[in-house]
Every structure is written in structure tokens, then in C-alpha cells.
PDB file of C-alpha atoms in Angstrom:
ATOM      1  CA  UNK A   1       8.079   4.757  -9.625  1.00  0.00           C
ATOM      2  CA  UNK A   2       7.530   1.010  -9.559  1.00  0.00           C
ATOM      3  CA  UNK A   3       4.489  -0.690 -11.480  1.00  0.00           C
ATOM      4  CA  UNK A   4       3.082  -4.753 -12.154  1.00  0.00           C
ATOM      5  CA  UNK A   5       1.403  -5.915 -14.611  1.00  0.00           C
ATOM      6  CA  UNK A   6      -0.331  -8.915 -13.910  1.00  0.00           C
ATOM      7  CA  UNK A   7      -1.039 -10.398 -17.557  1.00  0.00           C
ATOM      8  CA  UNK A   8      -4.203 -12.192 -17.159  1.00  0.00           C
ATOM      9  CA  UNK A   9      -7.216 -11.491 -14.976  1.00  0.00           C
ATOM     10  CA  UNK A  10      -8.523 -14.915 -14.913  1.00  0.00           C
ATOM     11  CA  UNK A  11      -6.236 -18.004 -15.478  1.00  0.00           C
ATOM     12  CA  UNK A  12      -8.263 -21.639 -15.865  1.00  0.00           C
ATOM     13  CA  UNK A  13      -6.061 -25.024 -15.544  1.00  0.00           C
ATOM     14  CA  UNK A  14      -6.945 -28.577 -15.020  1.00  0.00           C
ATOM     15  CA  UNK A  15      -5.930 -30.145 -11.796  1.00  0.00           C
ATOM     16  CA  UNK A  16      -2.541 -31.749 -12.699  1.00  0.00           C
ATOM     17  CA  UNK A  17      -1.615 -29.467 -14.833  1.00  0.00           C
ATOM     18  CA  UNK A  18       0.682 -26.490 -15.239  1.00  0.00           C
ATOM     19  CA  UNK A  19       0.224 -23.520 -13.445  1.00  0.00           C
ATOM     20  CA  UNK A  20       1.666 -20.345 -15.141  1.00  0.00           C
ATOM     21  CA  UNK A  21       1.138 -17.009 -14.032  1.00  0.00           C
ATOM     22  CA  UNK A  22       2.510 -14.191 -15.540  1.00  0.00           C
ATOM     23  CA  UNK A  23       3.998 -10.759 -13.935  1.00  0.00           C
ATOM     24  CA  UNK A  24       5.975  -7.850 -15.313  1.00  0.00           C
ATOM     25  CA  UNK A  25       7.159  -5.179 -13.397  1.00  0.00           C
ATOM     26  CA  UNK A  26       8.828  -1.809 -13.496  1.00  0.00           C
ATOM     27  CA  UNK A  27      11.047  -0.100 -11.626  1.00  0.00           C
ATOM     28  CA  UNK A  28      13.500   2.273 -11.804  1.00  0.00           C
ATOM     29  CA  UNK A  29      16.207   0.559  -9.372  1.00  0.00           C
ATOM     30  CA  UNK A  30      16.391  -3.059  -8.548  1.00  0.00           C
ATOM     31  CA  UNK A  31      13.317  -4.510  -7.094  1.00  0.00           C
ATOM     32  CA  UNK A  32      12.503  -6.620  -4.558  1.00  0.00           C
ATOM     33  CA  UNK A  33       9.566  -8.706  -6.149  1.00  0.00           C
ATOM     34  CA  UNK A  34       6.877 -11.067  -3.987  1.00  0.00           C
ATOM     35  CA  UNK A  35       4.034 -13.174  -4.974  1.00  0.00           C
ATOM     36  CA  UNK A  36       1.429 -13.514  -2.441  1.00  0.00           C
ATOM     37  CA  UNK A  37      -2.025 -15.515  -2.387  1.00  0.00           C
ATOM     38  CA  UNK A  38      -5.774 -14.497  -0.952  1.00  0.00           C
ATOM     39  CA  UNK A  39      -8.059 -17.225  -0.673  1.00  0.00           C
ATOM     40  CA  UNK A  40     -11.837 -16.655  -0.117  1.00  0.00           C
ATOM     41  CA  UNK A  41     -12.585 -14.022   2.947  1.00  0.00           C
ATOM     42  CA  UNK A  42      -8.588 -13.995   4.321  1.00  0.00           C
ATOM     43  CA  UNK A  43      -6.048 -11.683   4.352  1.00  0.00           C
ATOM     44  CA  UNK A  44      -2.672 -11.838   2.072  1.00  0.00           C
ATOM     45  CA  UNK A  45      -0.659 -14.564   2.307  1.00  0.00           C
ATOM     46  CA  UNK A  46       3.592 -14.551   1.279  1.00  0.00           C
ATOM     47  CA  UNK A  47       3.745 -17.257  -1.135  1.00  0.00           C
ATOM     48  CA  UNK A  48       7.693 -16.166  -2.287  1.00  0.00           C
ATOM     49  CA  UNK A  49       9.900 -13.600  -2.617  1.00  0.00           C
ATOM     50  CA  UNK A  50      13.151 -12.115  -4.590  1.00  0.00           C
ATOM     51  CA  UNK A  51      15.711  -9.932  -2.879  1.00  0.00           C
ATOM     52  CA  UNK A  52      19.024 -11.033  -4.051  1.00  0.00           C
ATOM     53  CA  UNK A  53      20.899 -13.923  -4.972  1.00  0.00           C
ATOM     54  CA  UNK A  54      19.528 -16.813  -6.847  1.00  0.00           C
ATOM     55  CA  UNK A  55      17.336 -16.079  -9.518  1.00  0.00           C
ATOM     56  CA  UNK A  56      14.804 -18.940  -8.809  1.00  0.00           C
ATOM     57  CA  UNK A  57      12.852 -18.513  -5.720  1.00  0.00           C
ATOM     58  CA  UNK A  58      11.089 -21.506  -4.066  1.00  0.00           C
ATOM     59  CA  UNK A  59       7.974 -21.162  -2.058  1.00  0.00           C
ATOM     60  CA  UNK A  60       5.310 -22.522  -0.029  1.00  0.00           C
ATOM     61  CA  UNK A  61       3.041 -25.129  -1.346  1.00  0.00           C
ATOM     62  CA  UNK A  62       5.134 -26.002  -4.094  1.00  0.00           C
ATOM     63  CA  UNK A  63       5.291 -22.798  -6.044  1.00  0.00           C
ATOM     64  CA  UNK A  64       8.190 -21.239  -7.372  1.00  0.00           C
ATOM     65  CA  UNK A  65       9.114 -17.870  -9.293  1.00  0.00           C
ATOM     66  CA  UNK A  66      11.979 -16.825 -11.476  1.00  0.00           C
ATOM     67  CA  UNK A  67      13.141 -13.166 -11.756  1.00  0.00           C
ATOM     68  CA  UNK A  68      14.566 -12.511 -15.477  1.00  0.00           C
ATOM     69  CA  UNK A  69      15.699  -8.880 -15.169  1.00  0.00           C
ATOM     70  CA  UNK A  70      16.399  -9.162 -19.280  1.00  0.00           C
ATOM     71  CA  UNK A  71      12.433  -9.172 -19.443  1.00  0.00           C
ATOM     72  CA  UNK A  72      11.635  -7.006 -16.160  1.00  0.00           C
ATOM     73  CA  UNK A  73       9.673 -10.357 -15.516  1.00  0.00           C
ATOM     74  CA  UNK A  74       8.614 -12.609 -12.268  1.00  0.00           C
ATOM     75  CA  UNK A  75       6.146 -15.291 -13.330  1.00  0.00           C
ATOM     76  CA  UNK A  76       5.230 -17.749 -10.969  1.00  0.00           C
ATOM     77  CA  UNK A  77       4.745 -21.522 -11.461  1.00  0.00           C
ATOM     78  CA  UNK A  78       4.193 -24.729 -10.399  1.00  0.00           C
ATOM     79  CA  UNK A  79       4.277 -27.875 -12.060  1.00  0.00           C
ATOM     80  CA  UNK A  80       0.704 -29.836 -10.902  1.00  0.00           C
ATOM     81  CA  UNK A  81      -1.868 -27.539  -9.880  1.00  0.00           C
ATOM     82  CA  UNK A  82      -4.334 -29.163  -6.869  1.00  0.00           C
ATOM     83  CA  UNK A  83      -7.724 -28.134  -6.422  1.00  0.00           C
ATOM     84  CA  UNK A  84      -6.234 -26.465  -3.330  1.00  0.00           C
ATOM     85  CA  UNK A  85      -4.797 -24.102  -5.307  1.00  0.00           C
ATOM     86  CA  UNK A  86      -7.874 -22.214  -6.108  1.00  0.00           C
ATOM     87  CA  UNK A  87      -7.358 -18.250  -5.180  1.00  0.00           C
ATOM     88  CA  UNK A  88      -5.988 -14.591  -6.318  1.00  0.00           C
ATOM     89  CA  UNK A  89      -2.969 -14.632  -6.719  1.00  0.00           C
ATOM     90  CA  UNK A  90      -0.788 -11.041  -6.901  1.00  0.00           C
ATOM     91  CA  UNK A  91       2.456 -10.219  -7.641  1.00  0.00           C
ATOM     92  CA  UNK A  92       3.925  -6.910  -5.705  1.00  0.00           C
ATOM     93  CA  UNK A  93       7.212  -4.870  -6.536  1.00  0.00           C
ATOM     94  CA  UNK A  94       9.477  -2.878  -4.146  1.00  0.00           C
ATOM     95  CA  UNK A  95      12.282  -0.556  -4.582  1.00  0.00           C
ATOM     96  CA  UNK A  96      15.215  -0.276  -2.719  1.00  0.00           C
ATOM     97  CA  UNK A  97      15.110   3.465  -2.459  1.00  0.00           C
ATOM     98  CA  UNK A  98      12.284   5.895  -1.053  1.00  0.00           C
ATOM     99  CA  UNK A  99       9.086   4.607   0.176  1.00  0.00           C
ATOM    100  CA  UNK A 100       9.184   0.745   1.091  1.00  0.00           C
ATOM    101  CA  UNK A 101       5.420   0.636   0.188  1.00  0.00           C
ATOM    102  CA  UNK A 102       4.557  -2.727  -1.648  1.00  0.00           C
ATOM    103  CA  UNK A 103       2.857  -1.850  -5.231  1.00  0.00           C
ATOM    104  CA  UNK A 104       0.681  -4.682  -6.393  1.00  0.00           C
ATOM    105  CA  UNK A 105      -0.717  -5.794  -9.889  1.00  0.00           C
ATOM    106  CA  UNK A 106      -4.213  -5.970 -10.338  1.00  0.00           C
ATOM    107  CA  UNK A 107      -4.486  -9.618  -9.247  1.00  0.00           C
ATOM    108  CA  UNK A 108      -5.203 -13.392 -11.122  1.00  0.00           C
ATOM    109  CA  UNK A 109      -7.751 -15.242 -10.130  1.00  0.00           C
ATOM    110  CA  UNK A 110      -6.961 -18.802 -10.463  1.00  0.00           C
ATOM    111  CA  UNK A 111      -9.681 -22.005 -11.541  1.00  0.00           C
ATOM    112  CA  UNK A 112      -8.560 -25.513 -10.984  1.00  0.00           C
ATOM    113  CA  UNK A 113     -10.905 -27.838 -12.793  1.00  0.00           C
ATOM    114  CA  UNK A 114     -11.186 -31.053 -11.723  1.00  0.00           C
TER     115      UNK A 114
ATOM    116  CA  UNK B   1      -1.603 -16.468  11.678  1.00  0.00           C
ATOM    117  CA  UNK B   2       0.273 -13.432  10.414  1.00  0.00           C
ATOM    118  CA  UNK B   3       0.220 -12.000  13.900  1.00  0.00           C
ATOM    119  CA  UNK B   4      -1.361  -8.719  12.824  1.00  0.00           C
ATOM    120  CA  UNK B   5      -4.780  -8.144  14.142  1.00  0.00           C
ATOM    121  CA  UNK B   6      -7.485  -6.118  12.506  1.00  0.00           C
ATOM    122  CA  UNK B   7     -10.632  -5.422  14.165  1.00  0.00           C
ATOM    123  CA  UNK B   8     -13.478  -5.202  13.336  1.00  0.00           C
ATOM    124  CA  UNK B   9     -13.448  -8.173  10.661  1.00  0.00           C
ATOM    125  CA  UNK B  10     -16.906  -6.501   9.611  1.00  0.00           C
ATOM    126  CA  UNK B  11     -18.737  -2.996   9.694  1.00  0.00           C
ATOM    127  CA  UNK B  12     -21.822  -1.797   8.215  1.00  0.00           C
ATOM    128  CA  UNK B  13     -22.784   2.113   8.675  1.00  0.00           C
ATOM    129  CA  UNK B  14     -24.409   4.237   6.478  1.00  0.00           C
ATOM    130  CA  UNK B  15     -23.356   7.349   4.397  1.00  0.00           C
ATOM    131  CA  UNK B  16     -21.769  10.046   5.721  1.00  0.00           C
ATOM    132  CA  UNK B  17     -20.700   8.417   9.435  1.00  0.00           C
ATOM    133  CA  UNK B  18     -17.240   7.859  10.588  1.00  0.00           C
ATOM    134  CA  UNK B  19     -15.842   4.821  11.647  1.00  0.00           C
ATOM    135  CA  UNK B  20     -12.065   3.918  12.671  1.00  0.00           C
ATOM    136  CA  UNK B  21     -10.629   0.596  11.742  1.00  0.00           C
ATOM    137  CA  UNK B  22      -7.962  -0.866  14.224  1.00  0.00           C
ATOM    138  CA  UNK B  23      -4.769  -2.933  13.828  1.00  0.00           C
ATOM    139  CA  UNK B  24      -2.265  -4.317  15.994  1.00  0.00           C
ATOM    140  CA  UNK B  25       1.329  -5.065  14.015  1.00  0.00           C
ATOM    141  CA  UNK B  26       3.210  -8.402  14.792  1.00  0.00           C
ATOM    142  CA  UNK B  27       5.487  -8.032  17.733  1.00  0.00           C
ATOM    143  CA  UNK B  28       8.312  -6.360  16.958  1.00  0.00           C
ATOM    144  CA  UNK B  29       7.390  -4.878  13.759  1.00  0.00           C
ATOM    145  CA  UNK B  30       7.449  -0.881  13.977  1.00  0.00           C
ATOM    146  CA  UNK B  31       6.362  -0.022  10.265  1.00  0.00           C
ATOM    147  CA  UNK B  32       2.092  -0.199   9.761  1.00  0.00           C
ATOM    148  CA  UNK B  33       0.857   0.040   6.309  1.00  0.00           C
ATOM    149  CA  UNK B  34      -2.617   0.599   5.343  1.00  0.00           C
ATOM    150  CA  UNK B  35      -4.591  -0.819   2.064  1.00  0.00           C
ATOM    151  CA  UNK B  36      -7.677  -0.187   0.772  1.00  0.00           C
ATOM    152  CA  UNK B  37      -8.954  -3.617  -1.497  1.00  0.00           C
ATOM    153  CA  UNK B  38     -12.129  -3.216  -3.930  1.00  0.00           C
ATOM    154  CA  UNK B  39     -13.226  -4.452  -7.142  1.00  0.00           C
ATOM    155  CA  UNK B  40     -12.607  -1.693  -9.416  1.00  0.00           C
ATOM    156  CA  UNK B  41      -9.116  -0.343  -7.995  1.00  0.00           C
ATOM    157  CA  UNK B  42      -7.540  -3.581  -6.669  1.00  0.00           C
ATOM    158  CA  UNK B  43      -4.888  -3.366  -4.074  1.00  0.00           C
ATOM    159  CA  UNK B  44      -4.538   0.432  -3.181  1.00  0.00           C
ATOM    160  CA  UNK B  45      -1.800   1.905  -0.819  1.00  0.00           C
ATOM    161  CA  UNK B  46      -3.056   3.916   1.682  1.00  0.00           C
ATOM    162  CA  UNK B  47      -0.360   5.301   3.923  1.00  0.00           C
ATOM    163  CA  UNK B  48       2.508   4.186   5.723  1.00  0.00           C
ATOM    164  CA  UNK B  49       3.513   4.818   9.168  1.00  0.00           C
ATOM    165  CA  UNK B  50       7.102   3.883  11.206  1.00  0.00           C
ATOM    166  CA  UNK B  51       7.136   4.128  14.461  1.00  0.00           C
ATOM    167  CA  UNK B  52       4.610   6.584  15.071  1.00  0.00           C
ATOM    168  CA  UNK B  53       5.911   8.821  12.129  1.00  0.00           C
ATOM    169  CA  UNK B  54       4.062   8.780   8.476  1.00  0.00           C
ATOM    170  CA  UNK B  55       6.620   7.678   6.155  1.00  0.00           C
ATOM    171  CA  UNK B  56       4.246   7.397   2.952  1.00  0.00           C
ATOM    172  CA  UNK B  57       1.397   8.312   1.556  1.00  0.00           C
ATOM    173  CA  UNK B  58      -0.780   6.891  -1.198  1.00  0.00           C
ATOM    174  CA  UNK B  59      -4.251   7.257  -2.742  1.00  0.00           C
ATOM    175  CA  UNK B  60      -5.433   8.178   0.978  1.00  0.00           C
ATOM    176  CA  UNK B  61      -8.617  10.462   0.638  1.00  0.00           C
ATOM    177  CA  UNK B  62      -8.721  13.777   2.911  1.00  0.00           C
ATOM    178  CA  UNK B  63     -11.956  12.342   4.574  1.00  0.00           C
ATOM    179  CA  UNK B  64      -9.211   9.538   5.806  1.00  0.00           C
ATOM    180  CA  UNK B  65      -6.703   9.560   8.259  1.00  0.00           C
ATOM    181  CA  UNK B  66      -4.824   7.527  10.496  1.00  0.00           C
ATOM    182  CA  UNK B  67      -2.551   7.308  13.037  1.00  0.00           C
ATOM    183  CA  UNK B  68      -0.072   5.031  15.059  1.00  0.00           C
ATOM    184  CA  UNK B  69       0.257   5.368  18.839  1.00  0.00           C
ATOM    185  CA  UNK B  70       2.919   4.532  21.481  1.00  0.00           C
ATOM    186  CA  UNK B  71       2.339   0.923  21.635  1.00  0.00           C
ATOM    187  CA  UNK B  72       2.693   0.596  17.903  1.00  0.00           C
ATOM    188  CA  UNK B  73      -1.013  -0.211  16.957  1.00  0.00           C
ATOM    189  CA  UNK B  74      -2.607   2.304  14.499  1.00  0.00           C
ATOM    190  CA  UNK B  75      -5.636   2.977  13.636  1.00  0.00           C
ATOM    191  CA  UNK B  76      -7.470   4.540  10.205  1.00  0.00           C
ATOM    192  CA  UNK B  77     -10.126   6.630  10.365  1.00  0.00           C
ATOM    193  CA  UNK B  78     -12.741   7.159   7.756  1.00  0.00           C
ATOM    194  CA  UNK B  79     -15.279  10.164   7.499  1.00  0.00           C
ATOM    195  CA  UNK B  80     -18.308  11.188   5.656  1.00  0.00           C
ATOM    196  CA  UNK B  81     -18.854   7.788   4.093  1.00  0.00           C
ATOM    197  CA  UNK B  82     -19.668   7.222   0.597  1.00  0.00           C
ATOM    198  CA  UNK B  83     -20.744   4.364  -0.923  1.00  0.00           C
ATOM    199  CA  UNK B  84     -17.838   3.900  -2.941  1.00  0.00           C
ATOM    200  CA  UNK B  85     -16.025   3.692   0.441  1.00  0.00           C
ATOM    201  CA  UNK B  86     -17.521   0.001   0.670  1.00  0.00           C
ATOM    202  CA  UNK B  87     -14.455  -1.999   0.418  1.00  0.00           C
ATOM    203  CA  UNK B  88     -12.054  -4.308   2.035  1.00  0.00           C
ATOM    204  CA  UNK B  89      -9.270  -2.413   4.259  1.00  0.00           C
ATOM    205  CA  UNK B  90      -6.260  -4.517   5.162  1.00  0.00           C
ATOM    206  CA  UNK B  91      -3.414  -3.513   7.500  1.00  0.00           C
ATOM    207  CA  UNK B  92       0.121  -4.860   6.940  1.00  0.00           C
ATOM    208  CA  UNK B  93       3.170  -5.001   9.737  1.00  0.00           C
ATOM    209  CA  UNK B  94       6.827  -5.396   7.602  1.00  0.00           C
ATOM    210  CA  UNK B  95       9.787  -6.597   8.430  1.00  0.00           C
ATOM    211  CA  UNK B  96      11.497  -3.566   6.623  1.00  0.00           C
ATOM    212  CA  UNK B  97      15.583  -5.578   5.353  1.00  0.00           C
ATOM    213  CA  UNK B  98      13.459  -7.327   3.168  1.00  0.00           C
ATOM    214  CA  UNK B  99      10.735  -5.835   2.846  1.00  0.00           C
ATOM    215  CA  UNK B 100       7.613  -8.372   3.003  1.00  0.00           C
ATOM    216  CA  UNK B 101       4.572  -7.287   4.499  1.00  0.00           C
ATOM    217  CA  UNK B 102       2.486  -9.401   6.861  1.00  0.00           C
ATOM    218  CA  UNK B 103      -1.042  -8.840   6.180  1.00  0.00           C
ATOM    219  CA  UNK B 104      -4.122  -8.943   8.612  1.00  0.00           C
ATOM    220  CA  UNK B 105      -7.066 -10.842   7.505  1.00  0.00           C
ATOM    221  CA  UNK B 106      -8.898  -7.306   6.939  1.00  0.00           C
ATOM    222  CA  UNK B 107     -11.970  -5.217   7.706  1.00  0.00           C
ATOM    223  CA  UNK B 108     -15.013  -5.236   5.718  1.00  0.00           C
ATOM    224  CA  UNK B 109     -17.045  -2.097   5.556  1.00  0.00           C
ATOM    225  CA  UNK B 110     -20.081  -2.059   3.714  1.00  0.00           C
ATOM    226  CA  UNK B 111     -21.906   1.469   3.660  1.00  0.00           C
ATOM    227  CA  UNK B 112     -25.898   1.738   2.562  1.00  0.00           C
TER     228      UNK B 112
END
């Protein structure tokens, strides 16, 4: 069965700065991984995603991810965080085999102070 | 716009009603997922249903069910409301070679 682990309920950065966000997953076969953003009273939006191929995915709004199967990890980043920025962010896991439910992590919220 | 509609965006009933959430998938899309979204438990998987056939099932409560018709839409169906039923309940179309779901902007139900 596939799991996330979101490390990091709440995540605070300047605007500017670095934005790090940090997901581990688990999964028995090789995953497809996604990061996807809520803001305030929407729905979930795709920010990225990792099937095959290249390593380091490239998103929307200037976010990127980088699967490291060595660590079972897909943290997302982006290098100057804008106030725009502000939302949950989650990180979902899929396997290849058996149900193609998404499982999600638990979900970071993410501050951008000005 | 994801192109999946959910209606109602909001609900309020009280305990032990029934109410059925609806959702329309993006055109083309024949798999319908359903989530539930609270505080406590996050993102939960409800069920999953392709092309009018359940495919998966998740943390789906017996006073639940759903169904998809014909013309793809589905809709969840919620019984004897508790108050711990108050939650957010997104439904998701996919595109199922890679596996992303588009997600509808969700249905609020609050129960008193």
C-alpha cells in the first residue's frame, strides 16, 4: 500500500526566500508522485507531477520537485517565495498496480511574510 | 477551471437527514473519485468509480453511497448525518495513463 508523509504541518518563509517543502512516500512499486495546491475556499489544484523520465519536474508558478528514489523522497521547491504563494500545499502518491486512487499526506500549510 | 462541477458548493442540514452531493467529470474523463476533506483526517478517499462500475473503495462509511450514471456524472449520497459528517467533499475526474486527478472546487456540508 502506498503512504506520504508530509514533514511539516506548518512551514513559515519570508517573501523572497526559499521555499522548501518536504514529502516522503511509500510504495511498494514505482510511484507516480504529484504535488498539488488549495488556496482559501477552492478545490485542488495540479501544481506538478512525476511519472517517468527526468527526475526534476517543473511546474506551474515557478515550482519544481525532484523525485530521489534513494530517499523514497519528492520535496518541492522554489527559489523566491511571493506572497501569492500563500496555501496548503499536498503531496499525493500513486501506484502503478491496483487501485489508481491518489493517497495524499496530511497537507503543509504555507506563510509568506512580507 | 478544472472542468468538474460539484454542486451544491454549500449545504447545511441537520443530524440524521440525507443529502446527495452531485458531480459532473470533465468531458471525456470516465473514472469519478470521491474525497471526503476535514480537519482531523485530511484528505480521505472515498470510492472510486469507472465508467459506471466501482473500481475502489476507501474509508466510505455504510451510511454513504454513491453512484455513477449513464452520462458519466455521479453522485454520493450521505445518510443519517452526524456531526462529524461536517466536512468538505470533493469530487475528482482523472485522466487514468497518468494518473492526475482534476478536482472540483467541492461541497461544503455543515450539519447542526
Amino acid at each position: 500500500a502506498q503512504s506520504v508523509t508530509q514533514l511539516g504541518s506548518h512551514v513559515s518563509v519570508s517573501e523572497g526566500a526559499l521555499v522548501l517543502l518536504r514529502c516522503n512516500y511509500s510504495s511498494s512499486v514505482p510511484p507516480y508522485l504529484f504535488w498539488y495546491v488549495q488556496y482559501p475556499n477552492q478545490g485542488l489544484q495540479l501544481l506538478l507531477k512525476y511519472t517517468t523520465g527526468a527526475t526534476l519536474v517543473k511546474g506551474i508558478n515557478g515550482f519544481e520537485a525532484e523525485f530521489k528514489k534513494s530517499e523514497t523522497s519528492f520535496h518541492l521547491t522554489k527559489p523566491s517565495a511571493h506572497m501569492s504563494d500563500a496555501a496548503e500545499y499536498f503531496c499525493a502518491v500513486r501506484g502503478l498496480q491496483g487501485a489508481q486512487k491518489l493517497v495524499f499526506g496530511q497537507g503543509t500549510r504555507l506563510t509568506i511574510n512580507p | 477551471d478544472s472542468g468538474v462541477t460539484q454542486t451544491p458548493k454549500h449545504l447545511i442540514t441537520a443530524t440524521g437527514q440525507r443529502v446527495t452531493l452531485r458531480c459532473s467529470p470533465r468531458s471525456g474523463d470516465l473514472s469519478v473519485y470521491w474525497y471526503q476533506q476535514s480537519l482531523d483526517q485530511g484528505l480521505q478517499f472515498l470510492i472510486q468509480y469507472y465508467n459506471g462500475e466501482e473500481r475502489a473503495k476507501g474509508n466510505i462509511l455504510e451510511r454513504f453511497s454513491a453512484q455513477q450514471f449513464p452520462d458519466l456524472h455521479s453522485e454520493l449520497n450521505l445518510s443519517s448525518l452526524e456531526l462529524g459528517d461536517s466536512a468538505l467533499y470533493f469530487c475528482a475526474s482523472s485522466v487514468l495513463t497518468t494518473g492526475e486527478l482534476f478536482f472540483g472546487e467541492g461541497s461544503r456540508l455543515t450539519v447542526l
